[in-house]
Amino acid sequence: MTDALKQSILDKAHRLGFLLAGVTTPDPPPHFPTFENWLAQGHHAGMNYLATDRSRLQRADPRQILPECKSILVLGIPYFPASYFKKGPNGMRGRVASYAAGEDYHLVLPPRLQTLMAFIEAQTSQTFPSHAYTDTGPLLERDLAQRAGLGWIGKNTCLIHPRAGSYFLLAEILLALELEPDTPFTSDHCGNCTRCIETCPTNAILPDRTLDARRCISYLTIENKENIPENLRPVMQDWIFGCDLCQAACPWNRFANPKGDASFQPQGSLPFPSLIEMLALTPESFNQQFKHSPIQRTKRKGLLRNTAVALGNLGDERALPALEHARDDTEPLVSEHARWAMDKIKSKTREPK
């Protein structure tokens, strides 16, 4: 009965769009010491919520979240990489991380997790404690995913499946229900490859398969709410929300071709939006355009800050009027970065031919 129940749960998960699904125990994750060292080095940057005593205690032991937990169902749903889409003809276009091109997964996944939980209760004819997360909870989810047999943690810090690559969003359900755990994925298929490390323009990827968030483009454009350090702005290229470079460089993604879930089909001009249009967003138009998008997370001032940096890096004089307007924005974060971008473009035009 137990094997049949587990298989029916995994089958239901697949029907709900979770291409990857596996089960592990709630035992302490093996890489927790690595996480502690990462915090001690300050590599979590301004994400202080990761370093609280409560957060660390829960990440060290999932039973601190759900004392009755007997099994953890780990799930992965695919999204479309940017290589699926064509960049528009306008040269002044930025880039948005592929996972953020469609609907916000924080809106997409919880109803599916609830459906799966209802299915499990229907199959067992009982209710029991459970807790579901879509990266919002204090779990070392890649550790759990590796232990559930979903793949290995690559040098770029992403979970990589040998046939489906790494363009996945992870989710977990903690269950007060005992299910047979899957065999952990113990093989490391990165080998001597260092393409992800070499392609990172800010040198954010560290040797121990962690990254320095203080230098990571994803952190700088999303989690960071302050000024972007001036020494990093020139190497951030045209990214305005997140970054996919270390995934795009990975050979395991080059040969993988999982179809992204329909909910993550790009909206509007994403994942290559017009930077001039982004810079013209009012608070009202920003909220309207990105109401159901992950981009809402960075708020208008963060998005326009990032857009100004991208325009500065592209160096096109045609962006100067839009930047001049942004320089007078009431948000200091926007005006300061617009001023920097203007100076960068003007200095480029003054360079000897």
Coordinates of C-alpha atoms in Angstrom, one line a residue:
M1 CA 0.0 0.0 0.0
T2 CA 2.8 2.4 0.9
D3 CA 4.6 2.0 -2.5
A4 CA 1.3 2.3 -4.4
L5 CA 0.4 5.4 -2.4
K6 CA 3.8 7.1 -3.1
Q7 CA 3.6 6.3 -6.8
S8 CA 0.1 7.7 -7.0
I9 CA 1.3 10.9 -5.3
L10 CA 4.3 11.2 -7.7
D11 CA 2.0 10.6 -10.7
K12 CA -0.4 13.3 -9.5
A13 CA 2.5 15.7 -9.0
H14 CA 3.6 15.1 -12.6
R15 CA 0.0 15.7 -13.9
L16 CA 0.1 19.0 -12.0
G17 CA 3.2 20.1 -14.0
F18 CA 5.9 19.1 -11.6
L19 CA 8.4 17.4 -14.0
L20 CA 10.6 16.5 -11.1
A21 CA 9.2 14.8 -7.9
G22 CA 10.9 12.8 -5.2
V23 CA 10.7 12.1 -1.5
T24 CA 13.3 12.5 1.3
T25 CA 13.4 12.4 5.1
P26 CA 13.2 15.4 7.4
D27 CA 16.7 14.6 8.7
P28 CA 19.2 17.6 9.0
P29 CA 20.5 18.6 5.6
P30 CA 24.2 17.5 5.0
H31 CA 25.3 20.9 3.7
F32 CA 24.1 23.0 6.7
P33 CA 27.7 23.6 7.8
T34 CA 28.4 25.0 4.4
F35 CA 25.4 27.3 4.8
E36 CA 26.7 28.4 8.3
N37 CA 30.1 29.2 6.8
W38 CA 28.5 31.2 4.0
L39 CA 26.7 33.3 6.6
A40 CA 29.9 33.7 8.6
Q41 CA 31.7 35.1 5.6
G42 CA 28.9 37.7 5.0
H43 CA 28.1 36.2 1.6
H44 CA 24.4 36.6 2.2
A45 CA 24.9 40.4 1.8
G46 CA 21.8 42.3 3.0
M47 CA 19.5 39.2 3.4
N48 CA 19.7 39.3 7.2
Y49 CA 16.5 37.2 7.5
L50 CA 18.7 34.2 6.6
A51 CA 20.9 34.7 9.6
T52 CA 18.3 34.9 12.4
D53 CA 18.6 32.3 15.1
R54 CA 15.1 31.0 14.3
S55 CA 15.9 30.7 10.6
R56 CA 19.1 28.9 11.2
L57 CA 17.5 26.5 13.6
Q58 CA 14.8 25.6 11.2
R59 CA 17.2 25.2 8.2
A60 CA 19.3 22.9 10.4
D61 CA 16.3 20.7 11.1
P62 CA 13.0 20.7 9.2
R63 CA 11.3 19.2 12.2
Q64 CA 11.6 22.6 13.8
I65 CA 9.1 23.7 11.2
L66 CA 6.8 20.7 11.5
P67 CA 7.5 18.5 14.5
E68 CA 5.3 15.8 13.2
C69 CA 7.1 15.7 9.8
K70 CA 8.0 12.2 8.6
S71 CA 8.6 12.8 4.9
I72 CA 9.3 15.8 2.6
L73 CA 8.0 15.8 -1.0
V74 CA 10.3 17.8 -3.2
L75 CA 9.1 19.1 -6.5
G76 CA 10.5 20.8 -9.5
I77 CA 8.5 22.7 -12.2
P78 CA 10.3 23.8 -15.4
Y79 CA 10.3 27.3 -16.9
F80 CA 11.4 28.6 -20.3
P81 CA 15.0 29.6 -20.8
A82 CA 15.7 32.9 -22.7
S83 CA 17.0 30.8 -25.6
Y84 CA 13.4 30.0 -26.5
F85 CA 12.7 33.6 -27.4
K86 CA 13.9 36.2 -29.8
K87 CA 15.1 39.6 -28.9
G88 CA 13.2 42.5 -30.4
P89 CA 14.6 44.7 -33.1
N90 CA 15.1 47.8 -30.9
G91 CA 18.8 47.8 -29.8
M92 CA 18.0 49.3 -26.4
R93 CA 16.6 46.2 -24.8
G94 CA 17.4 44.8 -21.4
R95 CA 17.3 41.3 -20.1
V96 CA 15.1 39.7 -17.4
A97 CA 15.8 36.3 -15.8
S98 CA 13.7 33.7 -17.6
Y99 CA 11.8 32.6 -14.6
A100 CA 10.4 36.1 -14.2
A101 CA 9.2 36.5 -17.8
G102 CA 5.8 35.0 -17.0
E103 CA 3.4 34.8 -14.0
D104 CA 4.8 35.0 -10.5
Y105 CA 5.5 31.4 -9.4
H106 CA 4.5 32.5 -5.9
L107 CA 1.0 32.8 -7.3
V108 CA 1.2 29.8 -9.6
L109 CA 2.5 27.1 -7.3
P110 CA 0.6 27.3 -4.0
P111 CA -2.8 26.3 -5.6
R112 CA -1.1 23.3 -7.2
L113 CA 0.5 22.4 -3.9
Q114 CA -2.9 22.6 -2.2
T115 CA -4.4 20.4 -4.8
L116 CA -1.7 17.8 -4.3
M117 CA -2.2 18.0 -0.5
A118 CA -5.9 17.4 -0.9
F119 CA -5.2 14.5 -3.2
I120 CA -2.9 12.9 -0.6
E121 CA -5.5 13.3 2.1
A122 CA -8.2 11.8 -0.2
Q123 CA -5.9 8.8 -1.0
T124 CA -5.2 8.2 2.7
S125 CA -8.8 9.1 3.9
Q126 CA -7.3 11.2 6.7
T127 CA -6.1 14.7 7.5
F128 CA -2.7 15.3 9.0
P129 CA -0.3 18.2 9.6
S130 CA 1.6 19.5 6.5
H131 CA 3.4 22.6 5.4
A132 CA 4.1 23.7 1.8
Y133 CA 6.7 26.2 0.5
T134 CA 7.8 27.7 -2.8
D135 CA 11.2 29.0 -1.7
T136 CA 9.5 31.2 0.9
G137 CA 10.4 28.9 3.9
P138 CA 13.5 28.3 5.9
L139 CA 14.6 25.2 4.1
L140 CA 17.9 24.3 2.3
E141 CA 15.8 23.2 -0.6
R142 CA 18.5 22.2 -3.0
D143 CA 20.0 20.0 -0.3
L144 CA 16.6 18.3 0.1
A145 CA 16.2 18.0 -3.7
Q146 CA 19.5 16.3 -4.1
R147 CA 18.6 13.9 -1.3
A148 CA 15.3 13.2 -2.9
G149 CA 17.1 12.1 -6.1
L150 CA 16.2 15.2 -8.2
G151 CA 19.8 16.0 -9.3
W152 CA 23.1 17.4 -8.0
I153 CA 24.1 20.9 -6.8
G154 CA 26.3 22.3 -9.6
K155 CA 29.3 24.6 -9.4
N156 CA 26.9 27.5 -10.3
T157 CA 24.9 26.6 -7.1
C158 CA 21.8 25.4 -9.1
L159 CA 20.2 22.0 -8.8
I160 CA 21.0 20.2 -12.1
H161 CA 19.1 17.2 -13.5
P162 CA 21.1 15.1 -15.9
R163 CA 18.4 15.0 -18.5
A164 CA 16.4 18.2 -17.8
G165 CA 19.0 20.8 -16.8
S166 CA 18.5 23.4 -14.2
Y167 CA 15.7 25.7 -15.4
F168 CA 13.4 24.6 -12.6
L169 CA 11.6 26.2 -9.7
L170 CA 11.5 24.1 -6.5
A171 CA 8.8 23.5 -4.0
E172 CA 8.4 21.3 -1.0
I173 CA 5.6 19.8 1.1
L174 CA 6.4 18.7 4.6
L175 CA 4.2 15.7 5.5
A176 CA 3.2 14.0 8.8
L177 CA 3.0 10.9 6.6
E178 CA 5.7 8.3 6.2
L179 CA 6.7 7.6 2.6
E180 CA 9.6 5.6 1.3
P181 CA 12.5 8.0 0.6
D182 CA 14.1 8.1 -2.8
T183 CA 17.8 7.3 -3.3
P184 CA 19.9 10.5 -3.0
F185 CA 21.6 11.7 -6.1
T186 CA 25.3 11.3 -5.2
S187 CA 27.0 11.7 -8.6
D188 CA 28.7 14.9 -9.5
H189 CA 28.5 15.5 -13.2
C190 CA 30.2 19.0 -13.3
G191 CA 33.6 17.3 -13.6
N192 CA 36.4 19.8 -14.6
C193 CA 34.0 22.2 -16.3
T194 CA 34.2 25.7 -15.0
R195 CA 32.1 27.5 -17.7
C196 CA 29.6 28.9 -15.2
I197 CA 32.4 30.4 -13.1
E198 CA 34.2 31.9 -16.1
T199 CA 31.1 33.4 -17.6
C200 CA 30.0 35.3 -14.4
P201 CA 30.9 38.9 -15.1
T202 CA 31.1 39.9 -11.5
N203 CA 33.1 36.9 -10.2
A204 CA 30.3 36.0 -7.8
I205 CA 30.6 32.2 -8.0
L206 CA 32.8 30.7 -5.2
P207 CA 34.8 27.5 -5.2
D208 CA 32.6 25.7 -2.6
R209 CA 29.5 25.8 -4.8
T210 CA 28.1 28.9 -3.1
L211 CA 28.1 32.5 -4.4
D212 CA 28.9 35.9 -2.9
A213 CA 25.5 37.6 -3.1
R214 CA 27.3 40.9 -2.7
R215 CA 28.5 40.5 -6.2
C216 CA 25.7 38.5 -7.8
I217 CA 23.7 40.3 -10.5
S218 CA 20.5 38.6 -9.3
Y219 CA 21.0 39.9 -5.7
L220 CA 22.0 43.4 -6.9
T221 CA 19.0 43.8 -9.1
I222 CA 16.3 42.2 -6.9
E223 CA 17.1 41.8 -3.2
N224 CA 19.4 44.8 -2.9
K225 CA 17.3 47.9 -2.0
E226 CA 20.2 50.3 -1.9
N227 CA 22.6 51.8 -4.5
I228 CA 24.4 49.3 -6.7
P229 CA 28.2 49.6 -6.0
E230 CA 29.8 51.7 -8.7
N231 CA 32.6 49.3 -9.3
L232 CA 30.0 46.6 -10.2
R233 CA 27.7 48.6 -12.4
P234 CA 29.8 48.5 -15.6
V235 CA 30.0 44.7 -15.6
M236 CA 26.2 44.1 -15.0
Q237 CA 25.7 44.3 -18.8
D238 CA 22.0 44.8 -19.7
W239 CA 20.3 42.8 -16.9
I240 CA 17.5 44.6 -15.1
F241 CA 16.0 41.8 -13.1
G242 CA 18.0 38.7 -12.2
C243 CA 20.5 36.9 -14.4
D244 CA 20.7 33.6 -16.3
L245 CA 24.4 33.7 -17.4
C246 CA 25.7 30.8 -15.2
Q247 CA 22.8 28.6 -16.3
A248 CA 23.1 29.5 -20.0
A249 CA 26.7 28.6 -19.9
C250 CA 26.1 25.2 -18.4
P251 CA 26.5 22.3 -20.9
W252 CA 23.7 20.3 -19.1
N253 CA 21.3 23.0 -20.2
R254 CA 22.6 23.1 -23.7
F255 CA 21.5 19.5 -24.2
A256 CA 18.3 19.6 -22.1
N257 CA 15.1 20.7 -23.6
P258 CA 12.2 20.5 -21.1
K259 CA 9.2 22.4 -22.1
G260 CA 8.4 25.2 -19.6
D261 CA 5.1 25.3 -17.8
A262 CA 2.5 27.3 -19.7
S263 CA 2.1 29.7 -16.7
F264 CA 5.6 30.9 -17.3
Q265 CA 5.1 31.9 -20.9
P266 CA 6.5 35.5 -21.3
Q267 CA 4.2 38.4 -20.9
G268 CA 4.4 41.5 -23.0
S269 CA 7.9 42.3 -24.2
L270 CA 9.6 40.1 -21.6
P271 CA 12.2 38.7 -21.3
F272 CA 13.8 41.4 -23.4
P273 CA 11.9 44.7 -22.5
S274 CA 12.5 48.0 -24.1
L275 CA 14.7 50.0 -21.6
I276 CA 13.3 53.3 -22.7
E277 CA 9.8 52.1 -22.0
M278 CA 10.8 50.7 -18.6
L279 CA 12.4 54.0 -17.6
A280 CA 9.1 55.8 -18.4
L281 CA 7.0 53.7 -16.0
T282 CA 5.0 55.7 -13.5
P283 CA 4.1 54.1 -10.1
E284 CA 0.6 53.4 -11.5
S285 CA 1.8 51.9 -14.8
F286 CA 4.5 49.8 -13.0
N287 CA 1.9 48.3 -10.6
Q288 CA -0.5 47.7 -13.5
Q289 CA 2.1 46.1 -15.8
F290 CA 3.7 43.9 -13.1
K291 CA 0.8 43.1 -10.8
H292 CA 1.2 39.3 -11.3
S293 CA 4.9 39.3 -12.1
P294 CA 8.0 38.5 -10.0
I295 CA 9.3 41.9 -11.1
Q296 CA 6.9 43.5 -8.6
R297 CA 9.3 42.4 -5.9
T298 CA 12.0 45.0 -6.9
K299 CA 9.4 47.8 -6.8
R300 CA 9.4 50.6 -9.4
K301 CA 12.5 52.4 -7.9
G302 CA 14.6 49.2 -8.0
L303 CA 13.6 48.4 -11.6
L304 CA 14.3 51.9 -12.8
R305 CA 17.6 51.9 -11.0
N306 CA 18.5 48.7 -12.8
T307 CA 17.3 50.1 -16.1
A308 CA 19.4 53.2 -15.8
V309 CA 22.5 51.1 -15.2
A310 CA 21.7 48.9 -18.2
L311 CA 21.3 52.0 -20.5
G312 CA 24.6 53.3 -19.2
N313 CA 26.3 50.1 -20.1
L314 CA 24.8 50.0 -23.6
G315 CA 26.2 53.5 -24.1
D316 CA 23.6 54.6 -26.7
E317 CA 23.3 58.4 -26.9
R318 CA 19.7 58.1 -27.9
A319 CA 19.0 57.1 -24.3
L320 CA 20.1 60.5 -22.9
P321 CA 16.7 62.3 -23.1
A322 CA 15.0 59.5 -21.1
L323 CA 17.8 59.4 -18.6
E324 CA 17.6 63.2 -18.2
H325 CA 14.0 62.8 -17.3
A326 CA 14.8 60.0 -14.9
R327 CA 17.5 62.1 -13.3
D328 CA 14.7 64.4 -12.0
D329 CA 12.7 61.4 -10.6
T330 CA 11.5 62.0 -7.0
E331 CA 13.1 58.7 -6.0
P332 CA 16.8 59.3 -5.1
L333 CA 17.7 55.7 -6.1
V334 CA 16.5 56.4 -9.6
S335 CA 18.0 59.8 -10.1
E336 CA 21.4 58.8 -8.8
H337 CA 21.7 55.9 -11.2
A338 CA 20.3 57.9 -14.1
R339 CA 23.0 60.5 -13.4
W340 CA 25.7 57.8 -13.4
A341 CA 24.4 56.4 -16.7
M342 CA 24.4 59.8 -18.4
D343 CA 28.0 60.4 -17.3
K344 CA 29.0 57.0 -18.6
I345 CA 27.4 57.6 -22.0
K346 CA 28.8 61.1 -22.3
S347 CA 32.3 59.9 -21.3
K348 CA 32.1 57.3 -24.0
T349 CA 31.3 59.8 -26.7
R350 CA 34.3 61.9 -25.6
E351 CA 36.7 59.0 -26.1
P352 CA 39.1 59.5 -29.0
K353 CA 38.2 57.5 -32.1

